[in-house]
Each structure stands twice: as structure tokens, then as C-alpha cells.
């Protein structure tokens, strides 16, 4: 079968992960990457075995050989690149957020519909095998009806006032920081696992470190500066946030997120309380699904290609007990996307079980409601 | 030395714990108990070796031999008994809440001041050795300034609609259920560990189970009904709640509590994020204090009579590694209370490190703010 | 009912625990203690509210008022005191080991039979509620037949060569150190939980620290010396040991113990592999029983006065979820002993479910086999 | 750069993993696979995008285009294929064991020396980032001298008597089962982390299930049979084993392994006790390294590309906190092997930090000593 020719825009941490994982997708071939820093682009291409290098995302999109664009650029150019790629007839798998505003993401959804684009968005946490298992058990009725939920997403990479990121600058990162960057993953998880939509939001966005030392040279995500010149800048965006959330069935829940929580690295946790049992999942030990019972011992279900609900076994690509990691979660999402792409190319019905631009637009709408709530000090309904 | 003669009102689960633990206090002697159900009272007295039995708290308070009253009656009679005991010249150790309203608790504080009563309230969770350790480390400056915090208190004893408790009836339990019963413990923990006061509250109180089957016969806490006749009653009080909280230094935090969370029994957890490190403590494994670091491995500090901050070692009454339990936490609180009582009797300065009626009144004020917030849908300042 | 008058010999760490816990036993009253160091004895008596102080165990035994003797003296005088107490017509609850040799413990069993002594030995770890639960489930058939087992008991209080204990001196501690002190607890647990006897042993006893600095002044258990004069002594006894064990049904198992394992305090763990499921229990989090399944998620069963096998619920003396600690385990053993004593006094049939001198003699026989095995480098059968 | 052309023999579970991971190695290309079952071979080739399919390992080895052979065939043909590949001038990365006897593995080492073969063996567990971290810290002196160690490797895939594997047949699996299959991984870990050699062994090999139902059709590793015809066969090889081990510095340790331990899937654990601190690592949560301290809280070090010892950071190929899995461990080993291969081809000095045929022969010698010990009931020295 002819392979899909893929171009990846952005070679930072997550762009590199995309290329690494695309190597494991049998039907795909990364033929080009783009980075506005030519040296970084060339270095990545050599290291990762990618033949062509562009110095702009636009140029890559204009390459007629390319079938699929992976958008791993910074947030402020997501919208423009996604739009251009759709209009150029490419299929698009984008990092989140799709755009800086919900208006823009709505436009992307509309455009993708017009161009029959197969879109995807990298909400990868739902692709750990036992997250899929939890969702499958909810659909099978094991949990009963969801009554309430809670969770958190904690990191410490912005712990010191000498830590800086473009995410803290509204012009690049958008109207919120941590509640957008980490909150969108949590909201995706909640909605995916429960099969419910977030209907209403009350938000508290807080800035723990109101002045930071921004290095005059740039900074990469997850890197730490050592020495160098900096300027002190006022930080207006949140590095801590709490949400109250209501689902469309009336279930009530909460979420707390923080990027200055010493000792927490990528600590995403979800707890769901149903009428029959409870689930808890933590990204720190991502292969364990905790199942709580009122009348008997609680369970820890370890990812298992043999014991999971049948249609989720494929996400655990090794025999039971061989731990899956972050790479495998991303792989599971990509594989599902490329299987759908193969169906589309073959003219077969396309089964979109993965998160797409509708999903991404939904995330923007929840975020918009949270930002509105912070301004008004009141609950705000989510409007799509 | 002459022993303190103690009377305990109420012989439910917590009254029994009081009597059990008082047996370990060398300077105290339980001379009487009271229960309005005479049969239950007599049975408890025999089992626990208590000589006198009263059938009303008032009668016990009127016993001139009694020096100290432990108030373990239901919430709706807390205020009246506490007031009468103070006025009768007894020293008083009460279960929480002190009363059903903050107005009443303010009156108790005033009365206790007038009568020079030594008061105590059983916020026992802070008496696990490593909770004391966390607080001592905060005071030593290890944590730096507290920036943010979060936590939960989850149970499942009201999981089924056939589970019923007087706590769900506003006439007996007060203006709120879970946010009062469990939230007060969390708020005490936060304030004790950080050394800060809660200044502002935003609340979401939710009723997951709006109709319950109330047994026509009564129910004891933590017990489950099997069969029997019942009536269906509307539940107005919360069995799930979330709070946003602000401390007096501007730190922002959250709290989630639920009594219908299958598999969670007495699952109280606190996380504090400081400018130097983070702490986490969970009642499920109450002898571990987790300490998070940005630049090195995180620590799990196990309670230790040898390695703790010096003035907290006494709370770990066994050699390092011998796990302490709930009984030991209550013992630590009682011991501290009776040491202060011995000082008072001896005319020495009294060191009130334990929670007293001021503390209990503070808890009522936070609760009042939460209930107001729920009504208005807005943040409410705590007023003492 | 007339209370049992109890005398406690030895006021070190464990003697103090005995007195503390005896305060919680309604039918018992500590009327005397003995310590050969008069000052220590008087201080303990005052602190713990004990009226009489003897300066020798023999003198305490000769006190006609005393019904029950608790033997908490050092190992090398256990035998003599146990023997004298039996012959004086006392009932006896002894710390382990009963004696320094299996010949002596056999004699104690014989004497206790002659004098109809109700004996007990403080193998307290089996009295955590979920250890009782595991044993009850084995007897109910849940585990199936035990096929294999393993475990460890790790500590670090002898980690430095400046740590010294009389246990390292064969004249006081006996023929082995760690395999005796900690191994006896493990062997008791294995036999109690499985309901099987250890039939054969292969041992490796090892001395990690062959020279230690013995302080010229004495040392208490679990304490650490700071400064002071010392002499360098050769250590012949084990501070690390491994055992292969065979049960009387042919099941094979292992055990590893060490007192120089940094970071491990009282880390006792047992794993049992049956034909139907597996169990694991660790003293670090003693309220969790782990239950392993081949075909479904594993369970963590938390101690529960509501969910345990019915006849084990009494060992969890609080509502589900209130953690029990070491004190509670000792309390459970003492309570069971004193209930049996009450039955004996009342002339009723005595149900000896607790470990007694037969149990203690069995432990000595396993130890003797281990020491023989170390000498011969071969498997040795246990002979009672 | 010209890519290495790779052929993979065997397309069972582990052969598939090899091909998957080779896709991530930029300098390598899988050009052929071999499986004696042609249908299985063709199916794997199509799924994994491999152009050529052979129906025998010999035929693949004879393919002149192939530079490197990965040997993933069953144990009983390992030796023959490894030998033939070396003699054909290929470089060879083999699954363990290298052969069925230590004599054969010695011959392979000799042949590889003669042919200047770059050999590798897939002891992949040491390639989890924090296992590398532990080894690096030992070499830096953090642990001090190793005094003692312990560990286990538990599985349950042979739990029922209806579970069967060729590993239980001495003609295919060799002289031992679980102590060979799982024990070799543990011994590699111990030796790698401590930097010491195993010098002496005492073994107890036990057969928990002496009769099994062998299906008349074949069985794949980690799969379970459902229905079908079988014959009852006597099992002579071990499904449970314990070892005492002595390292060349006199340190004493133990190991327990079992394949009938319900609920344990790939549960490999190592604990090392040094003169300064202790380490513990478990494959169940493979990104945590536990570090035990006598004088302060114990640490849990989570894999970190930022905080690890510098030369081990590369094994954590994602930002701190993104969990690595089994695939990543295998990738780390393969990457290191192919980097060495690139150096060899370029005529540069080759740095063999990965396990090679010397390592694999060492494992065979320890196993031989264990089997001898079982026969004699005595300690046996390891002879290379």
C-alpha cells in the first residue's frame, strides 16, 4: 500500500515525539519537517532521518507531495497553520489548542467540514490502555450513572521565578495559561471517560508568581535556564487554577491545576464516582486503574491485553504486565488516526473514535467559559 | 496526684472511642457516662468499666463529682450541653461542631472566657505524628511561604439510597451535611498545617442522592440497615461539595468532599504547595508524609520518634516504624488537653496548643460563609 | 467482676507497651512492675500510674497478690522467669523468645501443662485485622491450597558500626540474632496465615558488620548512641539472613531478613501463593491486604469492621477506614488472652486462639533447625 | 549514512517487539524476517512492513544483504543460529539464553572473538532509566559498598494446570524453567546495578504443578488455551525457585521466582542494601527508584531527563514525568547496540556498555551452578 506522506511543523519537544512515533506507524512516512529556526530544523532532520527541511510551516503546507500535516508549532500560530493546511487539502493532526479563541476553532470545524478534512487533535492521555478500559466499562454500564468527579493536573516546571515560558504571555499563549494548557487535557479525560459533556463552569484563576525573570534569549518547554540575561516581567496569567464543573447530566465535579507544585512532574489524576462503583487514574503510574467498591475490596486493574474489555485490548500492545508509557499512548492515537485515514482513502466508512477538531473546539468553549467565569465571579454555561 | 473525674455524654461510636482513650490517660478516670437510651448506656458502662450511668447529659453535668465533660452527643444538642457544662464550672472537651450556628459558637467562646473554662474540640486528624511534623516544618521555614493547596475528604457510607443518617436532616445536623461534617476537618488541617486562616470561600454544594429511604427505626453512624420499614424522604443537604478557599496571605486552594464515593472510607487528603517544597498527607496511610522537591527525588517521611522535628517526637509514642493509628491520634489530643488541665489545676501557665472552642468557632464561621456562598453563587468573606 | 492483678517485668520499650495496652483491658489492672534498675523502674511506675515497684522479676513473681505475669525482660532471663512464674502458679504472657534453647522451651511447655498455666506469647503481628482476615479466608478455602510463599523483615537500627545491642552477644541474645529476633515473627505469620507447620529449613546467616563499637555504658533497643566511650568487638551473630522453608504440605518458600537495610524500619512482609489466589501483607501499611487474581484486577482490602469475615471483625475495633496501629494489634492479642483467662477463672472451656507457649516452642525449634543448617550447609528438618 | 540491514528470526511476541523497536532506530532497516511457520511469517511481514520472508533462520542468515541478525527463535535453536550467524560474518543481537548449556555459550563467546562479531543480548530491564540511574549512583559511590540484596520475579501465566509452555520441556527449554527464564534477568540486574559478579549459589527449585495438560496443538508465550485437546504430562522443571547468592565482594543475597503467583504479571523487583543507603526498584512501576536512608526520609526518584546522573539522562528520552515503558527500555538497548555498530563500521573504538555474549555466557554459568546446587543440596561456586 502506498504510504501517507507526512510533514511535521515544529521540532520542539512535542514535534520530536510526533516524528518518533510516526516511525512506528507502518503506513506513514515523514518526508518533511519545518522549523523557523533553520539550524534546529536541520539538526532534527538529521537526527530523526527526515529528508526535507522547511523554514516555515506555510512552505511545508505548500509541498504538494505531502498528504498529512502534523501541527506542532506554538499556540499563537496554530490557527493560521491549521486553516491553511485544511484549505490546501491536507488532512491535519494538530496539537492543542486548535487556536487562541473559540471563534477561530469554530471556523476550523466549519472549514474542515467543507473540505472533508480528516482532523485529529493530540489529547493523548485518553490513549493509555486503562483509560480506554475505564471508558469502555462506563459504556458497558459497570460504573452506573456518573454522580460526581474530581481531579488535578500538577507540574513544577514553572516553580521558580526564574522559570519562564511563552505560555505565560497572553499574546502567544492565549487568554489563560495553566487552566488552558493542562485543564484542556483534564476536561477531555472527564468527557471521554464519562461520555458526558461539560455544561457549566465556575473558575478561580490565580497567579502564584506575579513577577518572573524572562530570559532575553528564548526558552524551550520543560527546559530550565541557567544564568544568562533576563528582564523582570509582570505575569497576568494563571499558574494555579480551580474549577467547579457540571456535566450535562447534572453531575458535579472539580479540578485543580498548578505549575508551581514542587515534586509533581506530569501528575494528572481523574476520579469518577458512579452509582455502582468509582474509578481513579493517575498518570504517575498510568497502567493502574483503581476501581472502588462499597461492599468489597477495591481493585487495581493493571493494563492487560488479555483481561481488558475486548475492544480496548489493542491499546495494550504487549502481553499483560509489560508497562506502556507516554510514547505508547501517542502511538495508539496516531494508529487510530491513520487507520481512519486509510479507510477514507479507500472510500470506506470512517470511524472517528479519536479526538478531532470538534473535540478541540469543545475544549476551547470550556476554556472560554472558565475565563468568563473568572471575570464575573459567577458560574458560566458552556456554549459551543 | 488526684485524678480528673470525667463524664462522657453519648455512647455512640465516638463516645466509645473517648472512653477507650481516656483509659490510657494516666491522670484521668471516667466515672460516669450518659445516654438517653438507658439500655445502650448500661451496656456501654459494663463493657467499658464505667461505674455510673445517667440517662441525660444534663444529669451528668449536674454531678458535682465530675471535673471534665466530654460531649459526644448528636450535633443538635451540642450547644445546649456545652453551654450548661461551662456554666456548671466543668472543663469541656466537645466533639465538633460546637453548635448548629456560628452565633451559638460565638456565645460559647464568650462564656468559656467568662468561666475560665479549659475547652477542647476533637479535631483529631492533626494529631497524627506526621501532620504535626508537617506543621512544625512549616513553622521552621522548610516549606517557605504557602502558595496554594488542595485536598479532599471522601467516604462511601451514604453510597446507597438506603443509607440514612440524622446528619442529612437540617433539624438535627444543621445547615449543611458533608461540607460541615468532613469539611470542618479539612479546614482545620489546612489552617493548622499552614498556620494561616481561611479568609474567603466559594462553595458548590450538591445533592447526588435527592431521595433516600429513611428507616422508621433509628440509625447509628457508620452502620448499614438491612431490611426493615422505611419512608422515602427528600434530601436537601449536600452529599458532595467543592470549595475554593483563600487564605489570609492570598494563597488559593480547593477542597472536594463526598460521602457517596464508592471504595473511599475515611479518605482525607491534604496537599500544600510552598515556595520551597510541597507536602502531601493522606489518612489512608496516615504515617507517611510526602515531601515534593523540584530539583531532587521526592521524599516519603515515615513517622519517627527519632527523626521528627524535636518537639513533635512525643506524638509518635513508639519506636520508628511501628505504625500509629486513629486511636493514637485521639490519644495525642487528649493527652495534650489533660496536660494543660493539670497545669491549670496547679496554677501554672496553660499552653493551649490543641484545638479549643476558638478553633471550633472558626470552623463554624467558615461553614457559614460556605452556606452563604452556595446561596449567592459568589465568593463570601469569613467573618468571626 | 474482680480484675486480674497483673505484674510486668521489664520497663524497656516493650514493657512500656504492655503496661499502656493493659490500661485498655477492662478486666485487668497493673499492680506492679519490676526493673533491676530501680531508678528506671520508679520513673516508669510514676509515668504509667503503677503502684508497686520491684527491683527483680523474682520478687515480683513472689508477690502473692499478682495473678498474671508479663515477662518483658531481656532474652537471657526469659526462661528462668517464665519457669519461676509457672511454678509460682501465675498465668504468664511472655515476650519471645521463651528461652535461649529449644530444650528450655520444651521444659516450659511441659511445666505449663503440669500447672495448668494459661500461657501467651506476644507474636502480635498476626493481630492486625487484615492478617486475621487473610487467615480466615485461607480457612474458608478462598486461597485454595498454599503452593509457595515468600517474605522479608527489614530494619535499619543496626545500620552503623556504632549501633550496638545485647542481641548481638550470644551470651544474652542466644545462638542467632536477626533470624531469631525477626525471623520468629515471620515464621509465626506464615504458619498462622497458612495453617501449616514449617517442616524443613535451609539457612544462610551472614554478618554484614563483623566489628562494632560497643558502648561501655549500656544501650536500649531502638536507641542510638551519640558520643561516649566504646570498645570494638567482634560480631559473630547474623545481621542478615535468608531461609528456604518447606511447609508440612510440601509448599516451598523463602525469607530474607536484615537489620542493616537503610530506610527500612519495621518492614515485615508476607506473600502467599495459593491455588486460587495470592495474598500479600506489609507492616509498612498494615491495614491493607493485597489479593492477587489471575483473571481479574487485584484487590486491596482495607481493614473493615463491616466487610471482614465475620469472626474477624472484632479485631477492627473502629468503623471501616479508621486505621489501626501497632498498639491495636497488641491490644487484640491481650484482649483475647484475658478473655481466655476470664473463661478459665469462671471454669468455662478455654479457647486458645492466641499464640501460647506451644507456639513459642515451635518458633525455637525452627530457629534451632536454621542454626544447624547454617553449620552443616544443608537442609535440616524441624523437630519439636 | 547507509542503514544497517537487519534480519529478525522468529515472529512470536518478542520477535514482534524487536521489529517494532527497530523501526525507531534511525540507522537500521528490517529487510527480512524468518519464521518456520510460513503463514505466521507472512502475516507478521505484512503487518510490520517487512519486505522479505524466510521460512528458516538458516536461510535468513545466508542472505548476503543482511548485516545484523536478531535471534528471537525458541531456546533450543538459539545456539545453532547464533553460531551460524557469527560464522556467516553477521553481527548478532540474541534473545537469552544464548544456548542450552554453558559449554555452548562459551563456544559462542570464543567464536564471536575470532570473527570480531559485535554481539548483544536482550537483558532489557537494565535499560529502564532509573535502573541506569541506580547503577550510575553505585559507581559514583552514593550507595557505598553493597552489603546485601534481595529480590523477586513473579508471574502468573502458568498458574493453572491448563497453562503449558515449551519452556517446561527440558528438550526445548533446557535444564531449568523459571530460574533460567526469569532468574537470568534478576542476576543480570543485580550484577549490573552493583557492578559485582555472582560468585556462589545455593538453589531450591520446586515444581508447584507436577502434572499439566499439554495441548496437542502448540502454544504461544503469554497466551492461554481455551478448550481443545490435550494430554497430561509430568512436569520435572521448576515453576518456583529460591536462590541464595554471594557476590565476589562477599555480599549475601537472595532471590525468589515463581510463575504460578496469581495477580503478579511481570513483577521483577530488586533491593540492594549498601553501607550508605539502599535502593529498591520494581518493574510494576518501573519509573520509580526508591532510595532508603537511615537518618532522613526515604526518596522516590522518578525518571528524569533533567535530574538523573548526567550520562544516564539519554535513557529518559522525554521530559521528566512522561512515563517510559517496556518498549523504551528495549529501544535504549537497541540504540546503544546500533551506536556501537556504527562506531565499528566507522573503524572507531567500540564502547560495549550493553550486555553482550560475555554477559549471556555469565548468565549460563550462574544457571549451571544453580542446577548443580539443586542436585547436591549444597552451595556451588560459579565457574566461567
Short mmCIF file of N, CA and C in Angstrom, two decimals, chain B residues 13 17 20 23-26 47-49 125 128 222-224 265-266 283-286 288 302 306-307 317-328 331, chain C residues 13 17 20 23-26 47-49 125 128 222-224 265-266 283-286 288 302 306-307 317-328 331:
data_model
loop_
_atom_site.label_atom_id
_atom_site.label_comp_id
_atom_site.label_asym_id
_atom_site.label_seq_id
_atom_site.Cartn_x
_atom_site.Cartn_y
_atom_site.Cartn_z
N UNK B 13 -20.47 5.55 68.43
CA UNK B 13 -19.10 5.22 68.00
C UNK B 13 -18.07 6.14 68.65
N UNK B 17 -15.05 5.67 71.64
CA UNK B 17 -13.63 5.97 71.42
C UNK B 17 -13.11 6.87 72.55
N UNK B 20 -12.53 4.71 75.64
CA UNK B 20 -11.36 3.84 75.40
C UNK B 20 -10.05 4.61 75.58
N UNK B 23 -9.00 5.78 79.05
CA UNK B 23 -8.36 4.74 79.86
C UNK B 23 -6.85 4.82 79.78
N UNK B 24 -6.33 5.35 78.67
CA UNK B 24 -4.87 5.44 78.51
C UNK B 24 -4.29 6.70 79.15
N UNK B 25 -5.16 7.64 79.54
CA UNK B 25 -4.67 8.88 80.15
C UNK B 25 -4.49 8.63 81.65
N UNK B 26 -3.25 8.66 82.10
CA UNK B 26 -2.96 8.25 83.47
C UNK B 26 -3.69 9.13 84.49
N UNK B 47 -19.38 -2.80 79.49
CA UNK B 47 -18.30 -3.21 78.59
C UNK B 47 -17.03 -2.40 78.85
N UNK B 48 -17.20 -1.12 79.16
CA UNK B 48 -16.05 -0.24 79.26
C UNK B 48 -15.64 0.04 80.70
N UNK B 49 -16.33 -0.58 81.63
CA UNK B 49 -15.93 -0.45 83.04
C UNK B 49 -16.19 0.93 83.63
N UNK B 125 -7.43 14.72 63.53
CA UNK B 125 -6.55 14.33 62.41
C UNK B 125 -5.20 15.05 62.48
N UNK B 128 -2.03 13.08 64.14
CA UNK B 128 -1.14 12.04 63.62
C UNK B 128 0.28 12.62 63.64
N UNK B 222 -22.17 5.09 60.62
CA UNK B 222 -21.33 4.05 60.03
C UNK B 222 -22.00 2.68 60.00
N UNK B 223 -23.27 2.59 60.42
CA UNK B 223 -23.91 1.28 60.33
C UNK B 223 -24.77 1.25 59.07
N UNK B 224 -25.11 0.10 58.61
CA UNK B 224 -25.92 -0.03 57.42
C UNK B 224 -27.19 -0.79 57.77
N UNK B 265 -13.20 5.20 52.24
CA UNK B 265 -13.78 5.01 53.58
C UNK B 265 -13.58 6.27 54.43
N UNK B 266 -12.34 6.53 54.84
CA UNK B 266 -12.08 7.77 55.60
C UNK B 266 -10.88 8.42 54.92
N UNK B 283 -4.94 10.26 54.92
CA UNK B 283 -5.34 9.47 56.08
C UNK B 283 -5.38 7.98 55.79
N UNK B 284 -5.38 7.61 54.53
CA UNK B 284 -5.41 6.18 54.17
C UNK B 284 -4.12 5.48 54.65
N UNK B 285 -3.01 6.18 54.53
CA UNK B 285 -1.73 5.69 55.05
C UNK B 285 -1.16 6.81 55.90
N UNK B 286 -1.69 6.95 57.13
CA UNK B 286 -1.52 8.21 57.87
C UNK B 286 -0.14 8.43 58.45
N UNK B 288 2.69 8.35 56.64
CA UNK B 288 3.58 8.85 55.58
C UNK B 288 3.36 10.34 55.36
N UNK B 302 8.37 8.71 57.04
CA UNK B 302 7.51 7.86 57.88
C UNK B 302 7.62 8.35 59.32
N UNK B 306 12.39 9.29 66.33
CA UNK B 306 13.81 9.63 66.34
C UNK B 306 14.17 10.72 65.34
N UNK B 307 13.46 10.78 64.21
CA UNK B 307 13.86 11.69 63.14
C UNK B 307 12.97 12.92 62.99
N UNK B 317 4.54 7.72 69.78
CA UNK B 317 4.86 7.16 71.10
C UNK B 317 5.51 5.78 71.04
N UNK B 318 5.93 5.38 69.86
CA UNK B 318 6.59 4.08 69.72
C UNK B 318 7.88 4.29 68.92
N UNK B 319 8.79 3.32 68.95
CA UNK B 319 9.99 3.45 68.12
C UNK B 319 9.60 3.58 66.64
N UNK B 320 10.41 4.28 65.90
CA UNK B 320 10.20 4.49 64.47
C UNK B 320 9.75 3.21 63.77
N UNK B 321 8.72 3.31 62.99
CA UNK B 321 8.33 2.19 62.15
C UNK B 321 7.19 1.37 62.71
N UNK B 322 6.78 1.65 63.94
CA UNK B 322 5.61 0.97 64.49
C UNK B 322 4.41 1.86 64.20
N UNK B 323 3.54 1.45 63.30
CA UNK B 323 2.50 2.36 62.81
C UNK B 323 1.54 2.82 63.91
N UNK B 324 1.25 4.10 63.88
CA UNK B 324 0.26 4.70 64.76
C UNK B 324 -1.09 4.67 64.03
N UNK B 325 -2.18 4.63 64.80
CA UNK B 325 -3.50 4.59 64.19
C UNK B 325 -4.39 5.71 64.72
N UNK B 326 -5.66 5.61 64.38
CA UNK B 326 -6.63 6.63 64.77
C UNK B 326 -6.69 6.80 66.29
N UNK B 327 -6.68 5.67 67.01
CA UNK B 327 -6.69 5.74 68.47
C UNK B 327 -5.54 6.59 69.00
N UNK B 328 -4.39 6.46 68.36
CA UNK B 328 -3.21 7.18 68.84
C UNK B 328 -3.33 8.68 68.59
N UNK B 331 -5.59 9.91 71.22
CA UNK B 331 -4.81 9.90 72.47
C UNK B 331 -3.90 11.12 72.56
N UNK C 13 11.28 -0.55 76.10
CA UNK C 13 10.27 -0.21 75.10
C UNK C 13 9.06 -1.13 75.16
N UNK C 17 5.01 -0.71 76.45
CA UNK C 17 3.85 -1.01 75.58
C UNK C 17 2.87 -1.93 76.32
N UNK C 20 0.91 0.14 78.86
CA UNK C 20 -0.02 1.03 78.13
C UNK C 20 -1.26 0.26 77.67
N UNK C 23 -3.77 -1.01 80.23
CA UNK C 23 -4.73 0.00 80.69
C UNK C 23 -6.03 -0.08 79.91
N UNK C 24 -5.97 -0.54 78.65
CA UNK C 24 -7.19 -0.62 77.84
C UNK C 24 -7.99 -1.90 78.10
N UNK C 25 -7.40 -2.86 78.81
CA UNK C 25 -8.10 -4.13 79.09
C UNK C 25 -8.95 -3.91 80.35
N UNK C 26 -10.26 -3.95 80.15
CA UNK C 26 -11.16 -3.59 81.25
C UNK C 26 -10.98 -4.51 82.46
N UNK C 47 5.16 7.48 85.68
CA UNK C 47 4.62 7.91 84.40
C UNK C 47 3.38 7.11 84.01
N UNK C 48 3.40 5.81 84.33
CA UNK C 48 2.34 4.93 83.84
C UNK C 48 1.31 4.62 84.91
N UNK C 49 1.49 5.21 86.08
CA UNK C 49 0.49 5.04 87.14
C UNK C 49 0.44 3.65 87.73
N UNK C 125 2.04 -9.45 65.45
CA UNK C 125 1.77 -9.04 64.07
C UNK C 125 0.55 -9.76 63.49
N UNK C 128 -3.04 -7.79 63.55
CA UNK C 128 -3.60 -6.74 62.71
C UNK C 128 -4.85 -7.31 62.06
N UNK C 222 16.40 0.12 70.00
CA UNK C 222 15.92 1.18 69.11
C UNK C 222 16.53 2.56 69.43
N UNK C 223 17.44 2.63 70.41
CA UNK C 223 18.05 3.93 70.66
C UNK C 223 19.39 3.98 69.93
N UNK C 224 19.93 5.15 69.73
CA UNK C 224 21.20 5.30 69.04
C UNK C 224 22.15 6.04 69.96
N UNK C 265 12.30 0.35 58.42
CA UNK C 265 12.20 0.50 59.86
C UNK C 265 11.63 -0.77 60.49
N UNK C 266 10.35 -1.05 60.27
CA UNK C 266 9.77 -2.30 60.77
C UNK C 266 9.03 -2.92 59.60
N UNK C 283 3.77 -4.72 56.79
CA UNK C 283 3.58 -3.97 58.04
C UNK C 283 3.75 -2.46 57.85
N UNK C 284 4.32 -2.06 56.73
CA UNK C 284 4.50 -0.62 56.48
C UNK C 284 3.14 0.07 56.33
N UNK C 285 2.22 -0.61 55.69
CA UNK C 285 0.84 -0.13 55.57
C UNK C 285 -0.06 -1.27 56.03
N UNK C 286 -0.15 -1.46 57.35
CA UNK C 286 -0.64 -2.74 57.90
C UNK C 286 -2.13 -2.95 57.77
N UNK C 288 -3.78 -2.78 54.88
CA UNK C 288 -4.08 -3.24 53.51
C UNK C 288 -3.77 -4.73 53.36
N UNK C 302 -9.03 -3.13 52.60
CA UNK C 302 -8.66 -2.32 53.76
C UNK C 302 -9.42 -2.84 54.97
N UNK C 306 -16.88 -3.96 58.95
CA UNK C 306 -18.14 -4.31 58.30
C UNK C 306 -17.99 -5.36 57.20
N UNK C 307 -16.83 -5.37 56.54
CA UNK C 307 -16.68 -6.24 55.37
C UNK C 307 -15.82 -7.48 55.63
N UNK C 317 -11.51 -2.56 65.67
CA UNK C 317 -12.39 -2.05 66.73
C UNK C 317 -12.95 -0.66 66.42
N UNK C 318 -12.80 -0.20 65.18
CA UNK C 318 -13.33 1.10 64.78
C UNK C 318 -14.10 0.91 63.48
N UNK C 319 -14.94 1.90 63.12
CA UNK C 319 -15.62 1.80 61.82
C UNK C 319 -14.58 1.72 60.69
N UNK C 320 -14.95 1.04 59.63
CA UNK C 320 -14.10 0.87 58.46
C UNK C 320 -13.39 2.16 58.07
N UNK C 321 -12.11 2.07 57.85
CA UNK C 321 -11.39 3.23 57.34
C UNK C 321 -10.65 4.04 58.39
N UNK C 322 -10.85 3.71 59.66
CA UNK C 322 -10.07 4.35 60.71
C UNK C 322 -8.87 3.47 60.98
N UNK C 323 -7.68 3.91 60.59
CA UNK C 323 -6.53 2.99 60.62
C UNK C 323 -6.18 2.50 62.02
N UNK C 324 -5.91 1.22 62.10
CA UNK C 324 -5.43 0.59 63.31
C UNK C 324 -3.90 0.63 63.29
N UNK C 325 -3.28 0.65 64.46
CA UNK C 325 -1.83 0.69 64.53
C UNK C 325 -1.28 -0.45 65.37
N UNK C 326 0.00 -0.36 65.68
CA UNK C 326 0.70 -1.40 66.44
C UNK C 326 0.04 -1.61 67.79
N UNK C 327 -0.28 -0.51 68.47
CA UNK C 327 -0.95 -0.63 69.76
C UNK C 327 -2.21 -1.49 69.68
N UNK C 328 -2.95 -1.32 68.59
CA UNK C 328 -4.21 -2.05 68.44
C UNK C 328 -3.97 -3.54 68.22
N UNK C 331 -3.16 -4.87 71.56
CA UNK C 331 -4.43 -4.89 72.31
C UNK C 331 -5.27 -6.11 71.93
#
